[in-house]
CSV table of C-alpha atoms and ligand atoms in Angstrom, one decimal:
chain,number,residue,atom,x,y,z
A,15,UNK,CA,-131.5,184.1,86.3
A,16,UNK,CA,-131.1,181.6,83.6
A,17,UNK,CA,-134.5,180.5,82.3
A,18,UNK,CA,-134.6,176.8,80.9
A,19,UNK,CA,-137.3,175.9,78.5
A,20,UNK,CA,-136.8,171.9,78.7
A,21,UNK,CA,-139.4,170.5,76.3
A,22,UNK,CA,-137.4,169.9,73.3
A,23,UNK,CA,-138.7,171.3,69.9
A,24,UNK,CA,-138.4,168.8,67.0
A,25,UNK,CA,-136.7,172.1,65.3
A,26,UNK,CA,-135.5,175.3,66.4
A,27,UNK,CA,-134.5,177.9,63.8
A,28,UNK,CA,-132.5,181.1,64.6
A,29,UNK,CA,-134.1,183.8,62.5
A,30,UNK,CA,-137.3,184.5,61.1
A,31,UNK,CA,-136.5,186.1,57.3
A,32,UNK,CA,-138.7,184.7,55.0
A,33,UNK,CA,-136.3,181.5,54.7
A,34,UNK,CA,-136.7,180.5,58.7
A,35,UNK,CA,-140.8,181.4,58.1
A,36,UNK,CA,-140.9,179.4,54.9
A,37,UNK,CA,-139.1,176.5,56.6
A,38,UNK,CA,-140.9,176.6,59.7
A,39,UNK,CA,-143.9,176.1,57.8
A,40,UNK,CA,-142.6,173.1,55.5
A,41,UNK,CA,-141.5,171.6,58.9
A,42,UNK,CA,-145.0,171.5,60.4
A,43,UNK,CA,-146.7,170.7,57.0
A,44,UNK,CA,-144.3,167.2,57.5
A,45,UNK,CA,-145.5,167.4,61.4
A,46,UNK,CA,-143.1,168.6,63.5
A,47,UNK,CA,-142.8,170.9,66.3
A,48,UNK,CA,-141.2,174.1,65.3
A,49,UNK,CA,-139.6,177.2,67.2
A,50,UNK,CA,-138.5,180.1,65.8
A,51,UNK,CA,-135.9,182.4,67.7
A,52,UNK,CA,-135.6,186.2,65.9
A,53,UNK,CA,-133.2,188.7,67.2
A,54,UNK,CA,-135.3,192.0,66.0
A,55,UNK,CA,-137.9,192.2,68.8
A,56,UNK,CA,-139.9,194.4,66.0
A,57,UNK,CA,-140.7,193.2,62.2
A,58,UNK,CA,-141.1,196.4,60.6
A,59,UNK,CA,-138.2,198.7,59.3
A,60,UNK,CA,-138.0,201.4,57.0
A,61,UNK,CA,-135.5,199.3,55.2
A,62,UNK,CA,-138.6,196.1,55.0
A,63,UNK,CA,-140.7,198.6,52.7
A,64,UNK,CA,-140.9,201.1,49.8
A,65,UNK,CA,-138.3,201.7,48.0
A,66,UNK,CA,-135.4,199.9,49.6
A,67,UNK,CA,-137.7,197.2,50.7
A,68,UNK,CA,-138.6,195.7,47.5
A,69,UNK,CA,-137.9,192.3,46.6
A,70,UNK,CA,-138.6,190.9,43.0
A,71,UNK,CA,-139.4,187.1,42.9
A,72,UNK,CA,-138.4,184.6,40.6
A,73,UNK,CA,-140.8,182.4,39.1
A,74,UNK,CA,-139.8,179.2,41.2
A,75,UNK,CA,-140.6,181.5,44.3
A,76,UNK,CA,-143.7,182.8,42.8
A,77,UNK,CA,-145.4,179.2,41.8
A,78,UNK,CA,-144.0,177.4,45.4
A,79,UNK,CA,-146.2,180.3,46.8
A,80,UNK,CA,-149.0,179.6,44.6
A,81,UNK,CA,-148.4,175.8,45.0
A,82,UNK,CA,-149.5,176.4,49.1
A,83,UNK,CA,-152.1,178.3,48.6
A,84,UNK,CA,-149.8,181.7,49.9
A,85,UNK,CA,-149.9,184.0,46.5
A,86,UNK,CA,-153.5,185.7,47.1
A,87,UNK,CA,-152.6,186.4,50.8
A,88,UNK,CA,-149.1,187.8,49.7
A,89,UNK,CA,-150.3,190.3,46.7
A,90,UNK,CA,-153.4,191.0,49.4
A,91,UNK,CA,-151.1,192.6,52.0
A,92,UNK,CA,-149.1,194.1,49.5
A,93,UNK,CA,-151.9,195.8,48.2
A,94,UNK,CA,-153.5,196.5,51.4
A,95,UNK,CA,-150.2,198.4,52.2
A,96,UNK,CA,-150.1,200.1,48.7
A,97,UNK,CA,-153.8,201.5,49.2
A,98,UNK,CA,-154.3,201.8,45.6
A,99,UNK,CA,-155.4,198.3,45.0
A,100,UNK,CA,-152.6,198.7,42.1
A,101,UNK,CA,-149.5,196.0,42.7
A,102,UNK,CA,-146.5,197.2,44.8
A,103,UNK,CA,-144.4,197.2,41.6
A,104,UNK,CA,-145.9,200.1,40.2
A,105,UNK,CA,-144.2,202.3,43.2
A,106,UNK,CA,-141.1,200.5,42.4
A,107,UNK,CA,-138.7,203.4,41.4
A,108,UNK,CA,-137.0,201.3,39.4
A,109,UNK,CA,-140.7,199.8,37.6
A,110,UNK,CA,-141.3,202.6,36.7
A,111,UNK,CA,-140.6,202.6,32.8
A,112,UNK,CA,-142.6,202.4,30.0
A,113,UNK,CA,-142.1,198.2,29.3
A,114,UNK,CA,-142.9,196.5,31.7
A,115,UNK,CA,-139.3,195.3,33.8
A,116,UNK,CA,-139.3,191.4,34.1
A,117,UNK,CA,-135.8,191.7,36.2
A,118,UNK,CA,-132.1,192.3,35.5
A,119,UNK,CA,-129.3,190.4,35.6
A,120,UNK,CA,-126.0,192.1,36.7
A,121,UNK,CA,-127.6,195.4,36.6
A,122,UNK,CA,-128.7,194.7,32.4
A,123,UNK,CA,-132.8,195.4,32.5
A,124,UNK,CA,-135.1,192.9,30.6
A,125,UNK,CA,-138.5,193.3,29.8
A,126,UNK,CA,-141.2,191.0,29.9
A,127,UNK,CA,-141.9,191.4,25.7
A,128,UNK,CA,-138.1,190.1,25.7
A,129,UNK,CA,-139.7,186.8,27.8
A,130,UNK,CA,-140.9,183.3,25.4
A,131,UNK,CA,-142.1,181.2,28.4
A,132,UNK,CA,-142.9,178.3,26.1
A,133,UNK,CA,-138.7,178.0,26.4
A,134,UNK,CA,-138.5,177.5,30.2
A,135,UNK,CA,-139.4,173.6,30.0
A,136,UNK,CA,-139.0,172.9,33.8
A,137,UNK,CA,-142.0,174.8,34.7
A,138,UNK,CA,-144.9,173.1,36.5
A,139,UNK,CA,-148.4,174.0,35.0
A,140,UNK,CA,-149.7,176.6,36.9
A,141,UNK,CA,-151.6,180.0,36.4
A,142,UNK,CA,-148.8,181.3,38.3
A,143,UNK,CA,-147.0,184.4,36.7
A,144,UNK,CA,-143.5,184.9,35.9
A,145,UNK,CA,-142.5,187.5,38.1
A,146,UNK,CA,-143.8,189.8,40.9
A,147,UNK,CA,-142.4,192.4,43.2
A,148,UNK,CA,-143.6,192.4,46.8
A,149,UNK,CA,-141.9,194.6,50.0
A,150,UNK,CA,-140.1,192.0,52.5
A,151,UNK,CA,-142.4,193.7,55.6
A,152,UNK,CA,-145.8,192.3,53.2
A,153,UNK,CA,-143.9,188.8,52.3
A,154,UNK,CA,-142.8,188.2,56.3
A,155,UNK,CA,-146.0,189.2,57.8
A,156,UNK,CA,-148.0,186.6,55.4
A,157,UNK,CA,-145.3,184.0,56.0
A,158,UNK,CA,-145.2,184.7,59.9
A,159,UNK,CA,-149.3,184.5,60.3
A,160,UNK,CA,-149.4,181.4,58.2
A,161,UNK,CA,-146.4,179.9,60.4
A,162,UNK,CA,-148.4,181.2,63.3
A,163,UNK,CA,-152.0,179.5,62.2
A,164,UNK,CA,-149.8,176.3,61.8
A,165,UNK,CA,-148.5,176.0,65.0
A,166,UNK,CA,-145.0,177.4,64.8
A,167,UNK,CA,-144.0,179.2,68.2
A,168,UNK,CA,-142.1,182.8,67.1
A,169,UNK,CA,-140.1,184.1,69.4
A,170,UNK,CA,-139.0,188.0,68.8
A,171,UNK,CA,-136.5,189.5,70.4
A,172,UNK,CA,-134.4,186.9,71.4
A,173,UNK,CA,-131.1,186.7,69.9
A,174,UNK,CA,-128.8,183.2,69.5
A,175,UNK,CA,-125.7,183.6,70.7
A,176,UNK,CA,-124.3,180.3,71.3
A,177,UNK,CA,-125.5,176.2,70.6
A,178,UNK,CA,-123.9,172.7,71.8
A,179,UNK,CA,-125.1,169.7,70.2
A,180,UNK,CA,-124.6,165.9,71.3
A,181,UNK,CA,-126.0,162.9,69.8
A,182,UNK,CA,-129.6,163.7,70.4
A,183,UNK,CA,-129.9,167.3,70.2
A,184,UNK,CA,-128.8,170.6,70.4
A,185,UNK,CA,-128.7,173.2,73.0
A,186,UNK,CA,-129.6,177.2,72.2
A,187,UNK,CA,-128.8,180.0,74.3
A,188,UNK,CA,-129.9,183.1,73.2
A,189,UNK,CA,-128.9,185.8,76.4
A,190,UNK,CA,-130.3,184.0,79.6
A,191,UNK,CA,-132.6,181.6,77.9
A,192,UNK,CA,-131.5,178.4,77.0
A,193,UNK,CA,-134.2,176.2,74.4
A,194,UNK,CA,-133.7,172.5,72.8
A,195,UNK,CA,-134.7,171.0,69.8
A,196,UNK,CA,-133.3,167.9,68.5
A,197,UNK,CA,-131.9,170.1,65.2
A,198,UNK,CA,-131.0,173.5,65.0
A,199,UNK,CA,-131.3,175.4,61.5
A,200,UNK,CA,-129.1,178.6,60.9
A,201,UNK,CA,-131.6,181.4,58.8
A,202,UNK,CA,-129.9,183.8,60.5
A,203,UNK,CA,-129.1,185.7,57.1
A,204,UNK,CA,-125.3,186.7,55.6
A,205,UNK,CA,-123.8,187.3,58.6
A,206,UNK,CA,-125.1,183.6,60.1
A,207,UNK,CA,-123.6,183.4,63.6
A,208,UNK,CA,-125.4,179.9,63.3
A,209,UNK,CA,-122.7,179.5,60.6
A,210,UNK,CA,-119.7,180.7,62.2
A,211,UNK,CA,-120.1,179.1,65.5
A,212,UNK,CA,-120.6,175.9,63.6
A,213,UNK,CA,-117.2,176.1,62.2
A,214,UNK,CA,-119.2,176.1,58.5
A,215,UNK,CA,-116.8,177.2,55.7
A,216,UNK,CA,-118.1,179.7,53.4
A,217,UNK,CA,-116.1,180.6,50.0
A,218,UNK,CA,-116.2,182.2,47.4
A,219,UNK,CA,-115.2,186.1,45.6
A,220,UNK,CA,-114.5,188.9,47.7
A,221,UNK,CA,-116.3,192.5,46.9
A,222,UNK,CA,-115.5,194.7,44.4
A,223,UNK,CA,-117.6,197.1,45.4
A,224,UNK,CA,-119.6,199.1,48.1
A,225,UNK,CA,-123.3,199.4,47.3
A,226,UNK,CA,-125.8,201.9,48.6
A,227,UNK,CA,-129.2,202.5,48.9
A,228,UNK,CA,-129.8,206.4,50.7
A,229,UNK,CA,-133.4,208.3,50.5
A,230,UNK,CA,-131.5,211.9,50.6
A,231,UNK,CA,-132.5,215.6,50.1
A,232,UNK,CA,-131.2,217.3,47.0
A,233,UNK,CA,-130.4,221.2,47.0
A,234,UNK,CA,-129.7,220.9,42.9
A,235,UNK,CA,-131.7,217.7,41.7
A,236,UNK,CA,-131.3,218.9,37.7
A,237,UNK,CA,-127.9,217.6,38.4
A,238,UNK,CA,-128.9,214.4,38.0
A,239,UNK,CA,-130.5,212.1,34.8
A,240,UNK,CA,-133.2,210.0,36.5
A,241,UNK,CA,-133.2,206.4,35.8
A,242,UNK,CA,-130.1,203.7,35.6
A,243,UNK,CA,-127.1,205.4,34.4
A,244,UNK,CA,-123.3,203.3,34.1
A,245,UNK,CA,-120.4,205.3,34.5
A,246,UNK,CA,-117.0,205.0,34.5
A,247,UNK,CA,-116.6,204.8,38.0
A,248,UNK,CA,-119.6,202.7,39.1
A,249,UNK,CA,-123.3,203.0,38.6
A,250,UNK,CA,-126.3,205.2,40.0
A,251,UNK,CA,-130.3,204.8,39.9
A,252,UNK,CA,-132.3,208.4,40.4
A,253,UNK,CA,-135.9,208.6,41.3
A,254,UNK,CA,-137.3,211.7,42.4
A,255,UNK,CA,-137.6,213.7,44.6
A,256,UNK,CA,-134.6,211.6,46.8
A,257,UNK,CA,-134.5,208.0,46.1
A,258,UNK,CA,-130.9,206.6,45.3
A,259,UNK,CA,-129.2,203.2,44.4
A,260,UNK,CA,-125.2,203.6,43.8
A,261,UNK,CA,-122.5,201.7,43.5
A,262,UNK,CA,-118.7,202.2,43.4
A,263,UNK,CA,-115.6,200.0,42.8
A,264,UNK,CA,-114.1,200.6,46.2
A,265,UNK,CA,-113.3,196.7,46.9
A,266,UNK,CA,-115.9,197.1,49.7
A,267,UNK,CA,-113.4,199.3,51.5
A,268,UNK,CA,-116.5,201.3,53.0
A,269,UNK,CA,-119.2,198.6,53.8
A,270,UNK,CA,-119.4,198.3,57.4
A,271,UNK,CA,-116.4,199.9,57.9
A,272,UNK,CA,-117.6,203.7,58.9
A,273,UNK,CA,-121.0,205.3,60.1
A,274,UNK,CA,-122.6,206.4,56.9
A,275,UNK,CA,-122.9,209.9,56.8
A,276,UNK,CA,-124.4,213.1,54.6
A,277,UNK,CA,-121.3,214.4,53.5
A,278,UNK,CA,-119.7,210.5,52.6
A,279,UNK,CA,-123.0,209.5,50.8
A,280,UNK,CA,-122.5,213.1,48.7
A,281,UNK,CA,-118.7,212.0,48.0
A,282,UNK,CA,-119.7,209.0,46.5
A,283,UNK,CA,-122.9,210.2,44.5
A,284,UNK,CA,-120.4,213.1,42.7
A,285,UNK,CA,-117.4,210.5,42.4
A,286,UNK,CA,-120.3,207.8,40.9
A,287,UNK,CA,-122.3,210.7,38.8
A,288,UNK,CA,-119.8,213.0,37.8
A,289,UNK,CA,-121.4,216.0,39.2
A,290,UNK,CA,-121.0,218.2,41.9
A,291,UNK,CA,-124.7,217.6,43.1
A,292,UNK,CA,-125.5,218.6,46.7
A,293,UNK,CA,-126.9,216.6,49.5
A,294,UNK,CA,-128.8,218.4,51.9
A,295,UNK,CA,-130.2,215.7,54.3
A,296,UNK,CA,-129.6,212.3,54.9
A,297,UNK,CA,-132.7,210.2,55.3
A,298,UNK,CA,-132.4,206.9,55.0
A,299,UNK,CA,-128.8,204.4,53.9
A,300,UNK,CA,-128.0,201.5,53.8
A,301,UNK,CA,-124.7,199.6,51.9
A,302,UNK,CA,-124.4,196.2,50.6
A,303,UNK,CA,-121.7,194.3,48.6
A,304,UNK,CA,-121.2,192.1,45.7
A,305,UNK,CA,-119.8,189.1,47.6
A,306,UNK,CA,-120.6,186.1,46.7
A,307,UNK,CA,-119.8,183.1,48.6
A,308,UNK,CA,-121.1,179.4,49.7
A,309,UNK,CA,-121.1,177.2,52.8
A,310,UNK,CA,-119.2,174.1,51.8
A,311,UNK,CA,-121.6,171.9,54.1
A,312,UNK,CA,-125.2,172.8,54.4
A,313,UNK,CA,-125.0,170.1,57.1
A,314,UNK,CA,-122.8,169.3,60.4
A,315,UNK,CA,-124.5,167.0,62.6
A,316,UNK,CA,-127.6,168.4,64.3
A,317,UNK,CA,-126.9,171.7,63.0
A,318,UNK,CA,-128.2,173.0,59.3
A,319,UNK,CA,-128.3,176.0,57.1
A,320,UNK,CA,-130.4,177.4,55.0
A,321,UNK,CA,-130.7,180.9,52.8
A,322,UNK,CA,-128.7,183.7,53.1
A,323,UNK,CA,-126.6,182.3,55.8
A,324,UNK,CA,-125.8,179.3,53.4
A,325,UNK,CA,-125.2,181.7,50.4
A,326,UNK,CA,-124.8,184.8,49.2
A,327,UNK,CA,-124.3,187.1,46.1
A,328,UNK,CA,-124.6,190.5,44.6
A,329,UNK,CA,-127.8,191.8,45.0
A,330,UNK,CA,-127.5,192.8,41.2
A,331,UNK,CA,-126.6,189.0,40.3
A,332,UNK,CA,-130.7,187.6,40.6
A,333,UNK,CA,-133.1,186.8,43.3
A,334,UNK,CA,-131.5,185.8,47.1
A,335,UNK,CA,-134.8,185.2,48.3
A,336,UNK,CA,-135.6,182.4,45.6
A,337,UNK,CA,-132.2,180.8,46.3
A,338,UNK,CA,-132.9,180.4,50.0
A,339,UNK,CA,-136.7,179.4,49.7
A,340,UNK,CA,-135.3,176.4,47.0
A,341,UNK,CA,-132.6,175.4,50.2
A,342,UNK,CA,-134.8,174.7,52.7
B,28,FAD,C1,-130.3,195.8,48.4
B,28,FAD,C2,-130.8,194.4,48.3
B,28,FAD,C3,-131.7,194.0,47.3
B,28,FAD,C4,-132.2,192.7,47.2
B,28,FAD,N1,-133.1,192.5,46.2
B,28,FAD,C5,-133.6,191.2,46.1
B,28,FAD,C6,-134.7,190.9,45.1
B,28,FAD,O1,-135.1,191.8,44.4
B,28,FAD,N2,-135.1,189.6,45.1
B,28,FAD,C7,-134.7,188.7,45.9
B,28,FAD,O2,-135.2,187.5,45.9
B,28,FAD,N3,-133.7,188.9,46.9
B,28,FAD,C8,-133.2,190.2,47.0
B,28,FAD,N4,-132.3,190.4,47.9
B,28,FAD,C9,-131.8,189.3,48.8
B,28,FAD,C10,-132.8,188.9,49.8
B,28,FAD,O3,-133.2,190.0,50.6
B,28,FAD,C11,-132.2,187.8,50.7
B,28,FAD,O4,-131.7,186.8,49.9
B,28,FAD,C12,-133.2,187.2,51.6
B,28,FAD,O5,-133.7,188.2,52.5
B,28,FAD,C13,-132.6,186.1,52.4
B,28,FAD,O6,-133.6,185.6,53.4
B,28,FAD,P1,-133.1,184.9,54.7
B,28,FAD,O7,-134.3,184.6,55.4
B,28,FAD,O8,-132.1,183.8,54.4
B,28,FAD,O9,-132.2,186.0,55.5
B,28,FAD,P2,-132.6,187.4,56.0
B,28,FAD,O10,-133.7,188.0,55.2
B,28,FAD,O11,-131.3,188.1,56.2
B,28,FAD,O12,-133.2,187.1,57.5
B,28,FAD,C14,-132.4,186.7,58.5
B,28,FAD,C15,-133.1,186.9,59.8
B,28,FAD,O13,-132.3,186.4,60.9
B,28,FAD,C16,-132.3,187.3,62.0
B,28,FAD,N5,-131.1,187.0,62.7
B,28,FAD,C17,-129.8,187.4,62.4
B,28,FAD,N6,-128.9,186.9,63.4
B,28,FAD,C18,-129.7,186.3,64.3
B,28,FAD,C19,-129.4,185.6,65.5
B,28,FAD,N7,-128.1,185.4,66.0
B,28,FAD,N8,-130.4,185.0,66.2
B,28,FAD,C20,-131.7,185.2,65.8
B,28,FAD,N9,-132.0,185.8,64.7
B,28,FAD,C21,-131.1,186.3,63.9
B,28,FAD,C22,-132.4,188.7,61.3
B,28,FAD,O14,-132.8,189.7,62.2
B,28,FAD,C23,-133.3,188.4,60.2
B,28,FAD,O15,-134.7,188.6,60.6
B,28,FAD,C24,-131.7,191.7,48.1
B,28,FAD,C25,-130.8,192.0,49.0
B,28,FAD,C26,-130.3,193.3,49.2
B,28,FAD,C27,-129.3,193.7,50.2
């Protein structure tokens, strides 16, 4: 049976990344009502935490969290999570160097002794810092208790899968439910159904590559320098005993195109490395891709966009979290 939810919500927003969280708490700081619809019906995923979960923030990102009082709470759970009391970065594979990483751009490391803050002259005073790295499970789970404390209604497990709008409002379905708000924001990530059914144009550079990130199990791990390593057929990161970051100029041709399996994940890895290293178990993979693109309107009537599902790029071309936390 179809179950109608007929009190209108000032705003719903479909997904609840740390973009829809972020938002939703902005929205009730200005005093509206706020509803958040997420398809995953559970937060956590191997893929939300150590080593694939990581996410380094910007400094923009870092001082709007310090600006609402959110920075304690967010290094708290992260180092409730690590156990050590030591920050997440240190288990960062890639943080793992003897100067301290400050971030990369396109891949090209720089170090916090490379940094002269006094140059970045759009900074607010704050005692902020400059950078941070913090899993997405510890970021969402502060974000989705602070949007909970606020008033914000989370829905889990409820995916949208189709909106109407008319002069005063728009219409969500999301399998038999249907819920109102008088505006609907798309943070439904890259993939934004929000986005497509809203006949939003998104342009911008196709893929040269297929990226992965694969926790494996290595019969022959001398076979491989650990660190960040370019070669002439793409580039690989090696933590032991199993962690892995690749990626290889395929023009995408693999990303959600095929199951990801053992044997391909090896194929790649000896194509990328130049070895004939040998995979013995498959743990953990995930791909990703250096498309970057833009909605043309952030905007059409009722219906918005914000984050990922208004922009994307490369993973390896800066932070996508700060981008979508500065859209909303
Ligand atoms: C390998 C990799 C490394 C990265 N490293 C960094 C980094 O170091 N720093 C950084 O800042 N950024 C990084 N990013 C990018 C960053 O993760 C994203 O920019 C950020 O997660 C975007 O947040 P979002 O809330 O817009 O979207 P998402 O995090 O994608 O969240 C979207 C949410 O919407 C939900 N959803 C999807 N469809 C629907 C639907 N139809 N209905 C309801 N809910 C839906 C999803 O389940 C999800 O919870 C990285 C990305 C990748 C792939």
């Amino acid at each position: 049976m179809h179950k109608h939810h007929p009190l209108p919500h000032d705003v719903v927003i479909a997904g609840a990344g740390p973009v829809g969280l972020m938002l939703a708490c902005e929205l009730r700081l200005a005093g509206c009502s706020v509803l958040v619809l997420e398809q995953a019906a559970d937060p956590h995923s191997p893929l939300k935490r150590l080593p694939f979960g990581m996410r380094g923030l910007s400094a923009p990102s870092i001082e709007a969290f310090y600006r609402r009082g959110m920075l304690d709470d967010i290094a708290a759970r992260q180092h409730a999570k690590d156990g050590s009391g030591s920050s997440a970065s240190n288990g960062a594979h890639w943080m793992q160097q003897p100067r301290r990483p400050a971030g990369h751009f396109a891949g090209i490391q720089f170090f916090h002794d490379d940094l002269d803050t006094s140059k970045w002259l759009f900074r607010l005073p704050s005692p902020a810092g400059t950078s941070m790295a913090v899993e997405m499970e510890a970021l969402e789970s502060a974000l989705a208790a602070r949007a909970t404390a606020m008033g914000v209604e989370i829905r889990r497990g409820l995916s949208v899968d189709a909106f109407e709008q008319s002069d005063d409002g728009v219409t969500v379905r999301t399998g038999d439910a249907t819920f109102h708000g008088r505006w609907l924001v798309g943070c439904d990530g890259g993939r934004s159904m929000v986005r497509k059914a809203g006949g939003f144009e998104f342009v911008g550079t196709d893929p040269e590559f297929t990226g992965y990130s694969v926790e494996v199990e290595i019969s022959d791990p001398d076979k491989l320098r650990t660190g960040r390593h370019y070669t002439p057929t793409g580039m690989y990161t090696y933590a032991r005993p199993g962690t892995i970051a690749m990626v290889e100029f395929d023009g995408s041709a693999f990303h959600r195109t095929r199951p990801i399996t053992r044997e391909h994940v090896q194929a790649v890895l000896r194509r990328v490395s130049g070895t004939d290293v040998t995979l013995t178990a498959l743990r953990l993979a995930t791909t990703w891709t250096d498309r970057a693109c833009q909605a043309t309107d952030y905007r059409k009537g009722r219906v918005l966009l914000a984050g990922d599902a208004a922009h994307i790029h490369s993973p390896l071309g800066g932070q996508g979290s700060i981008s979508g936390l500065a859209t909303r």
